[in-house]
PDB file of C-alpha atoms in Angstrom:
ATOM      1  CA  MET A 149     -68.488 158.718 190.705  1.00 38.00           C
ATOM      2  CA  THR A 150     -65.321 160.713 191.379  1.00 46.00           C
ATOM      3  CA  ASN A 151     -63.650 159.976 194.590  1.00 54.00           C
ATOM      4  CA  SER A 152     -63.155 163.317 196.318  1.00 56.00           C
ATOM      5  CA  ASN A 153     -61.943 162.114 199.741  1.00 71.00           C
ATOM      6  CA  LYS A 154     -58.305 163.087 199.112  1.00 91.00           C
ATOM      7  CA  PHE A 155     -59.253 166.842 198.040  1.00 97.00           C
ATOM      8  CA  LYS A 156     -60.045 169.493 200.627  1.00 97.00           C
ATOM      9  CA  LEU A 157     -60.374 172.437 198.198  1.00 98.00           C
ATOM     10  CA  ILE A 158     -61.069 173.245 194.612  1.00 99.00           C
ATOM     11  CA  VAL A 159     -58.940 176.029 193.013  1.00 99.00           C
ATOM     12  CA  PHE A 160     -60.176 177.441 189.776  1.00 99.00           C
ATOM     13  CA  SER A 161     -57.413 179.356 187.931  1.00 99.00           C
ATOM     14  CA  GLN A 162     -58.330 181.091 184.712  1.00 98.00           C
ATOM     15  CA  HIS A 163     -55.978 182.432 181.980  1.00 97.00           C
ATOM     16  CA  GLY A 164     -56.819 185.519 179.973  1.00 92.00           C
ATOM     17  CA  MET A 165     -56.532 186.772 176.324  1.00 89.00           C
ATOM     18  CA  SER A 166     -54.111 185.027 173.982  1.00 86.00           C
ATOM     19  CA  ASP A 167     -52.819 182.781 176.801  1.00 90.00           C
ATOM     20  CA  GLY A 168     -52.783 179.048 177.240  1.00 89.00           C
ATOM     21  CA  ASN A 169     -53.470 177.837 180.797  1.00 94.00           C
ATOM     22  CA  TYR A 170     -49.828 176.869 181.622  1.00 96.00           C
ATOM     23  CA  ALA A 171     -48.868 180.054 183.625  1.00 97.00           C
ATOM     24  CA  MET A 172     -52.032 179.985 185.582  1.00 98.00           C
ATOM     25  CA  GLU A 173     -51.987 176.445 186.411  1.00 98.00           C
ATOM     26  CA  VAL A 174     -48.404 176.922 187.690  1.00 98.00           C
ATOM     27  CA  LEU A 175     -49.468 179.855 189.800  1.00 99.00           C
ATOM     28  CA  ALA A 176     -52.362 177.768 191.360  1.00 99.00           C
ATOM     29  CA  LYS A 177     -49.834 175.072 192.221  1.00 98.00           C
ATOM     30  CA  LYS A 178     -47.608 177.595 193.986  1.00 98.00           C
ATOM     31  CA  VAL A 179     -50.492 179.071 196.171  1.00 98.00           C
ATOM     32  CA  ALA A 180     -52.904 176.173 196.675  1.00 98.00           C
ATOM     33  CA  PRO A 181     -52.765 174.336 199.951  1.00 96.00           C
ATOM     34  CA  GLN A 182     -52.093 170.594 199.947  1.00 95.00           C
ATOM     35  CA  GLN A 183     -55.032 168.408 198.890  1.00 96.00           C
ATOM     36  CA  SER A 184     -56.301 170.948 196.434  1.00 98.00           C
ATOM     37  CA  LYS A 185     -57.965 170.016 193.159  1.00 98.00           C
ATOM     38  CA  ILE A 186     -56.735 172.572 190.562  1.00 98.00           C
ATOM     39  CA  ILE A 187     -59.082 173.337 187.611  1.00 98.00           C
ATOM     40  CA  ALA A 188     -57.368 175.494 184.984  1.00 98.00           C
ATOM     41  CA  PRO A 189     -59.482 175.338 181.649  1.00 96.00           C
ATOM     42  CA  TYR A 190     -57.786 176.054 178.407  1.00 94.00           C
ATOM     43  CA  LEU A 191     -60.026 178.380 176.283  1.00 91.00           C
ATOM     44  CA  GLY A 192     -58.279 177.623 173.016  1.00 87.00           C
ATOM     45  CA  SER A 193     -58.510 174.687 170.570  1.00 79.00           C
ATOM     46  CA  LEU A 194     -54.845 173.674 169.902  1.00 86.00           C
ATOM     47  CA  PRO A 195     -54.480 169.875 169.935  1.00 81.00           C
ATOM     48  CA  SER A 196     -53.326 168.201 173.175  1.00 84.00           C
ATOM     49  CA  PHE A 197     -50.063 166.985 171.676  1.00 81.00           C
ATOM     50  CA  ILE A 198     -48.768 170.624 171.888  1.00 85.00           C
ATOM     51  CA  PRO A 199     -47.081 171.137 175.191  1.00 85.00           C
ATOM     52  CA  ASP A 200     -49.077 173.224 177.618  1.00 82.00           C
ATOM     53  CA  ARG A 201     -46.332 175.946 177.919  1.00 85.00           C
ATOM     54  CA  PHE A 202     -46.580 176.617 174.232  1.00 83.00           C
ATOM     55  CA  ARG A 203     -50.365 176.844 173.859  1.00 86.00           C
ATOM     56  CA  PHE A 204     -52.205 179.968 173.041  1.00 81.00           C
ATOM     57  CA  SER A 205     -55.730 180.844 172.362  1.00 84.00           C
ATOM     58  CA  ILE A 206     -56.867 182.739 169.233  1.00 84.00           C
ATOM     59  CA  GLU A 207     -60.543 182.214 170.479  1.00 84.00           C
ATOM     60  CA  THR A 208     -60.083 184.733 173.201  1.00 83.00           C
ATOM     61  CA  HIS A 209     -59.935 187.471 170.691  1.00 81.00           C
ATOM     62  CA  PHE A 210     -63.422 187.118 169.461  1.00 81.00           C
ATOM     63  CA  ALA A 211     -66.790 186.485 171.109  1.00 88.00           C
ATOM     64  CA  ILE A 212     -66.899 186.155 175.024  1.00 90.00           C
ATOM     65  CA  ALA A 213     -70.091 184.196 175.114  1.00 93.00           C
ATOM     66  CA  PRO A 214     -68.597 180.866 174.240  1.00 94.00           C
ATOM     67  CA  LEU A 215     -65.753 181.422 176.777  1.00 95.00           C
ATOM     68  CA  ILE A 216     -68.301 182.254 179.460  1.00 97.00           C
ATOM     69  CA  GLN A 217     -70.112 179.019 178.535  1.00 98.00           C
ATOM     70  CA  LYS A 218     -66.909 176.893 178.554  1.00 97.00           C
ATOM     71  CA  VAL A 219     -65.812 178.105 182.047  1.00 98.00           C
ATOM     72  CA  ALA A 220     -69.295 177.806 183.472  1.00 98.00           C
ATOM     73  CA  LYS A 221     -69.570 174.224 182.074  1.00 98.00           C
ATOM     74  CA  SER A 222     -66.211 173.241 183.638  1.00 98.00           C
ATOM     75  CA  ALA A 223     -67.274 174.724 186.999  1.00 99.00           C
ATOM     76  CA  GLU A 224     -70.650 173.054 186.986  1.00 98.00           C
ATOM     77  CA  GLN A 225     -69.018 169.651 186.214  1.00 98.00           C
ATOM     78  CA  THR A 226     -66.347 170.199 188.889  1.00 98.00           C
ATOM     79  CA  PHE A 227     -69.105 171.081 191.541  1.00 98.00           C
ATOM     80  CA  GLN A 228     -71.046 168.148 190.641  1.00 98.00           C
ATOM     81  CA  ASP A 229     -67.915 165.796 190.947  1.00 97.00           C
ATOM     82  CA  TYR A 230     -66.978 167.409 194.331  1.00 97.00           C
ATOM     83  CA  PRO A 231     -70.185 168.371 195.935  1.00 96.00           C
ATOM     84  CA  ASP A 232     -68.996 168.924 199.458  1.00 95.00           C
ATOM     85  CA  ILE A 233     -65.722 170.775 198.833  1.00 97.00           C
ATOM     86  CA  PRO A 234     -65.375 174.526 198.990  1.00 98.00           C
ATOM     87  CA  ALA A 235     -63.625 176.506 196.227  1.00 99.00           C
ATOM     88  CA  ARG A 236     -61.359 179.523 195.597  1.00 99.00           C
ATOM     89  CA  ILE A 237     -60.958 181.350 192.254  1.00 99.00           C
ATOM     90  CA  ILE A 238     -57.915 182.951 190.789  1.00 99.00           C
ATOM     91  CA  ALA A 239     -58.346 184.746 187.392  1.00 99.00           C
ATOM     92  CA  THR A 240     -56.242 187.150 185.323  1.00 98.00           C
ATOM     93  CA  SER A 241     -57.241 189.803 183.005  1.00 95.00           C
ATOM     94  CA  LEU A 242     -60.040 188.574 180.642  1.00 95.00           C
ATOM     95  CA  GLY A 243     -60.354 185.383 182.823  1.00 97.00           C
ATOM     96  CA  GLY A 244     -61.463 187.723 185.596  1.00 97.00           C
ATOM     97  CA  VAL A 245     -64.142 189.417 183.424  1.00 97.00           C
ATOM     98  CA  ILE A 246     -65.294 185.802 182.374  1.00 97.00           C
ATOM     99  CA  TRP A 247     -65.540 184.724 185.932  1.00 99.00           C
ATOM    100  CA  ILE A 248     -67.613 187.761 186.968  1.00 98.00           C
ATOM    101  CA  GLU A 249     -69.996 186.822 184.106  1.00 98.00           C
ATOM    102  CA  VAL A 250     -70.170 183.257 185.206  1.00 99.00           C
ATOM    103  CA  LEU A 251     -70.800 184.146 188.949  1.00 99.00           C
ATOM    104  CA  SER A 252     -73.486 186.640 188.092  1.00 98.00           C
ATOM    105  CA  ARG A 253     -75.350 183.846 186.260  1.00 98.00           C
ATOM    106  CA  HIS A 254     -74.764 181.359 188.988  1.00 99.00           C
ATOM    107  CA  PRO A 255     -75.487 182.897 192.368  1.00 98.00           C
ATOM    108  CA  GLU A 256     -76.294 179.374 193.774  1.00 98.00           C
ATOM    109  CA  TRP A 257     -72.453 178.795 193.739  1.00 98.00           C
ATOM    110  CA  TRP A 258     -71.618 181.737 195.862  1.00 98.00           C
ATOM    111  CA  ASN A 259     -71.837 179.900 199.134  1.00 98.00           C
ATOM    112  CA  ARG A 260     -69.349 177.338 197.889  1.00 98.00           C
ATOM    113  CA  ILE A 261     -66.763 179.953 197.099  1.00 98.00           C
ATOM    114  CA  GLU A 262     -64.411 181.145 199.833  1.00 98.00           C
ATOM    115  CA  SER A 263     -62.564 183.739 197.903  1.00 98.00           C
ATOM    116  CA  LEU A 264     -62.090 185.415 194.510  1.00 99.00           C
ATOM    117  CA  ILE A 265     -58.829 186.739 193.353  1.00 99.00           C
ATOM    118  CA  LEU A 266     -58.762 189.079 190.379  1.00 99.00           C
ATOM    119  CA  LEU A 267     -55.389 189.917 188.830  1.00 99.00           C
ATOM    120  CA  GLY A 268     -55.241 192.959 186.480  1.00 97.00           C
ATOM    121  CA  SER A 269     -58.919 192.352 185.433  1.00 96.00           C
ATOM    122  CA  PRO A 270     -60.408 195.451 183.737  1.00 95.00           C
ATOM    123  CA  ILE A 271     -63.841 195.086 185.400  1.00 96.00           C
ATOM    124  CA  GLY A 272     -64.580 198.747 184.898  1.00 94.00           C
ATOM    125  CA  GLY A 273     -63.768 198.502 181.108  1.00 87.00           C
ATOM    126  CA  ALA A 274     -60.373 198.338 179.494  1.00 74.00           C
ATOM    127  CA  ASP A 275     -59.436 201.783 178.245  1.00 63.00           C
ATOM    128  CA  LEU A 276     -57.709 200.429 175.149  1.00 58.00           C
ATOM    129  CA  ALA A 277     -60.797 198.665 174.211  1.00 49.00           C
ATOM    130  CA  LYS A 278     -62.903 201.753 174.911  1.00 46.00           C
ATOM    131  CA  ILE A 279     -60.712 203.731 172.543  1.00 43.00           C
ATOM    132  CA  ILE A 280     -61.001 201.083 169.824  1.00 43.00           C
ATOM    133  CA  SER A 281     -64.748 200.915 170.250  1.00 44.00           C
ATOM    134  CA  SER A 282     -65.085 204.797 170.119  1.00 43.00           C
ATOM    135  CA  TRP A 283     -63.420 204.654 166.827  1.00 39.00           C
ATOM    136  CA  GLY A 284     -66.339 202.601 165.563  1.00 43.00           C
ATOM    137  CA  PHE A 285     -64.434 199.269 165.656  1.00 40.00           C
ATOM    138  CA  ARG A 286     -66.869 197.477 167.982  1.00 46.00           C
ATOM    139  CA  ILE A 287     -65.492 194.049 166.868  1.00 51.00           C
ATOM    140  CA  GLY A 288     -64.149 191.029 168.570  1.00 61.00           C
ATOM    141  CA  MET A 289     -63.274 191.128 172.243  1.00 64.00           C
ATOM    142  CA  ALA A 290     -62.811 194.958 172.227  1.00 65.00           C
ATOM    143  CA  LYS A 291     -66.500 195.488 172.362  1.00 70.00           C
ATOM    144  CA  HIS A 292     -66.797 193.081 175.341  1.00 71.00           C
ATOM    145  CA  LEU A 293     -63.749 194.405 177.260  1.00 79.00           C
ATOM    146  CA  SER A 294     -64.945 198.044 176.916  1.00 79.00           C
ATOM    147  CA  GLU A 295     -68.070 197.183 179.054  1.00 88.00           C
ATOM    148  CA  ASP A 296     -68.258 198.397 182.611  1.00 93.00           C
ATOM    149  CA  ARG A 297     -69.118 195.291 184.811  1.00 96.00           C
ATOM    150  CA  ARG A 298     -68.656 196.934 188.224  1.00 97.00           C
ATOM    151  CA  TYR A 299     -72.392 196.540 188.903  1.00 97.00           C
ATOM    152  CA  LEU A 300     -72.020 192.808 188.594  1.00 98.00           C
ATOM    153  CA  ALA A 301     -68.717 192.467 190.363  1.00 98.00           C
ATOM    154  CA  GLU A 302     -69.783 194.594 193.292  1.00 98.00           C
ATOM    155  CA  LYS A 303     -72.837 192.405 194.163  1.00 98.00           C
ATOM    156  CA  ILE A 304     -70.509 189.373 194.168  1.00 99.00           C
ATOM    157  CA  ALA A 305     -67.788 191.068 196.137  1.00 98.00           C
ATOM    158  CA  ALA A 306     -70.271 192.139 198.769  1.00 98.00           C
ATOM    159  CA  VAL A 307     -70.808 188.399 199.346  1.00 98.00           C
ATOM    160  CA  ILE A 308     -67.546 186.591 198.385  1.00 98.00           C
ATOM    161  CA  PRO A 309     -64.260 187.876 199.949  1.00 98.00           C
ATOM    162  CA  THR A 310     -62.413 189.399 197.018  1.00 98.00           C
ATOM    163  CA  LEU A 311     -58.892 190.547 196.381  1.00 98.00           C
ATOM    164  CA  VAL A 312     -57.948 192.784 193.484  1.00 99.00           C
ATOM    165  CA  VAL A 313     -54.310 192.784 192.543  1.00 99.00           C
ATOM    166  CA  ALA A 314     -53.281 195.451 190.006  1.00 98.00           C
ATOM    167  CA  GLY A 315     -49.938 196.103 188.364  1.00 98.00           C
ATOM    168  CA  HIS A 316     -48.389 199.477 187.769  1.00 98.00           C
ATOM    169  CA  ILE A 317     -45.547 200.509 185.488  1.00 97.00           C
ATOM    170  CA  ILE A 318     -46.192 204.191 184.585  1.00 95.00           C
ATOM    171  CA  GLY A 319     -49.022 206.633 184.278  1.00 95.00           C
ATOM    172  CA  GLY A 320     -51.541 204.668 186.229  1.00 95.00           C
ATOM    173  CA  TRP A 321     -51.484 201.428 184.129  1.00 93.00           C
ATOM    174  CA  ASP A 322     -49.618 198.155 183.828  1.00 94.00           C
ATOM    175  CA  LEU A 323     -49.000 198.656 179.962  1.00 91.00           C
ATOM    176  CA  MET A 324     -52.392 196.953 179.161  1.00 90.00           C
ATOM    177  CA  VAL A 325     -55.096 198.076 181.682  1.00 92.00           C
ATOM    178  CA  THR A 326     -55.360 201.025 183.948  1.00 94.00           C
ATOM    179  CA  VAL A 327     -55.245 200.508 187.755  1.00 97.00           C
ATOM    180  CA  GLU A 328     -58.538 202.351 188.107  1.00 96.00           C
ATOM    181  CA  SER A 329     -60.364 199.897 185.853  1.00 96.00           C
ATOM    182  CA  THR A 330     -59.511 197.048 188.178  1.00 97.00           C
ATOM    183  CA  LYS A 331     -60.953 198.585 191.246  1.00 98.00           C
ATOM    184  CA  ILE A 332     -64.416 197.514 192.619  1.00 97.00           C
ATOM    185  CA  GLU A 333     -66.287 198.259 195.887  1.00 98.00           C
ATOM    186  CA  HIS A 334     -66.228 195.797 198.644  1.00 98.00           C
ATOM    187  CA  ALA A 335     -62.974 194.156 197.473  1.00 98.00           C
ATOM    188  CA  HIS A 336     -59.669 194.264 199.161  1.00 98.00           C
ATOM    189  CA  PHE A 337     -57.078 196.009 196.858  1.00 98.00           C
ATOM    190  CA  VAL A 338     -53.333 196.032 196.338  1.00 98.00           C
ATOM    191  CA  CYS A 339     -51.274 197.751 193.557  1.00 98.00           C
ATOM    192  CA  LEU A 340     -47.900 196.245 192.804  1.00 99.00           C
ATOM    193  CA  ASN A 341     -45.435 198.918 191.476  1.00 98.00           C
ATOM    194  CA  GLY A 342     -43.000 197.632 188.902  1.00 98.00           C
ATOM    195  CA  VAL A 343     -45.227 194.662 187.988  1.00 98.00           C
ATOM    196  CA  ASN A 344     -46.625 194.784 184.323  1.00 97.00           C
ATOM    197  CA  HIS A 345     -49.870 193.135 183.094  1.00 96.00           C
ATOM    198  CA  SER A 346     -48.291 189.836 181.936  1.00 96.00           C
ATOM    199  CA  ALA A 347     -46.129 189.303 185.013  1.00 98.00           C
ATOM    200  CA  LEU A 348     -49.272 189.334 187.194  1.00 98.00           C
ATOM    201  CA  ARG A 349     -49.501 185.699 186.303  1.00 98.00           C
ATOM    202  CA  THR A 350     -46.024 184.806 187.527  1.00 97.00           C
ATOM    203  CA  HIS A 351     -44.434 187.411 189.806  1.00 98.00           C
ATOM    204  CA  PRO A 352     -43.411 186.207 193.298  1.00 98.00           C
ATOM    205  CA  ARG A 353     -45.136 189.329 194.853  1.00 98.00           C
ATOM    206  CA  VAL A 354     -48.408 188.120 193.370  1.00 99.00           C
ATOM    207  CA  VAL A 355     -47.864 184.682 194.906  1.00 99.00           C
ATOM    208  CA  GLN A 356     -47.165 186.470 198.337  1.00 98.00           C
ATOM    209  CA  GLU A 357     -50.287 188.511 198.070  1.00 98.00           C
ATOM    210  CA  ILE A 358     -52.525 185.518 197.378  1.00 98.00           C
ATOM    211  CA  GLN A 359     -50.972 183.457 200.157  1.00 98.00           C
ATOM    212  CA  GLY A 360     -51.429 186.459 202.512  1.00 97.00           C
ATOM    213  CA  PHE A 361     -55.024 186.913 201.656  1.00 98.00           C
ATOM    214  CA  TRP A 362     -55.706 183.112 202.044  1.00 98.00           C
ATOM    215  CA  ALA A 363     -53.711 182.909 205.304  1.00 96.00           C
ATOM    216  CA  LYS A 364     -56.627 184.209 207.545  1.00 89.00           C
ATOM    217  CA  PRO A 365     -60.394 184.499 207.160  1.00 84.00           C
ATOM    218  CA  ARG A 366     -61.460 187.512 205.187  1.00 91.00           C
ATOM    219  CA  ASN A 367     -64.701 189.345 204.866  1.00 93.00           C
ATOM    220  CA  PRO A 368     -66.088 191.671 202.191  1.00 94.00           C
ATOM    221  CA  LEU A 369     -65.149 195.268 202.859  1.00 93.00           C
ATOM    222  CA  GLN A 370     -68.104 197.281 204.148  1.00 85.00           C
ATOM    223  CA  LEU A 371     -68.747 200.714 202.680  1.00 76.00           C
TER     224      LEU A 371
END
């Protein structure tokens, strides 16, 4: 049995499309309180001898179901190993979409989760994916990212304190997803001008926003 006495908090940190888990693991280490157990699953299949910072994940371009299953399995094992410890979630882009799907399937976990942070996650459907799908190319991850999951996310955000962080470069988007597609009811929201989609994993302003959100108790926003 895992000795959990030294840990006071679980921090799940999930990468998005094409990525390895290096940047999100580093982000979690920057924001996590002391005595936190960081869980940053890698969704690819490159061998472990490849350094984390050089890993990428081809698998994130295809079916979403295996990714949801992988994240859910990791979370389930973690909750079993640390049954009395609360958790917080940070997820970027596709990683946020995956966690919304995971949480919608596991409402029994909601009371364990203190907060959910979504970084540039196109919960309302990624516009580029919608365009590709409208052309008839409903293949790979495009068909999954074109879906509107607000109806799932808003049920979760009504219970779990949620922060949405969007980036903005020009024309209402971060060069990958639109600001509007990241917004969900009941969630706290901040838009960082000058921060592009990729930089949401690493930018100091993102670190500040997460730390600020965690600095005092939060409640879901009431409509």
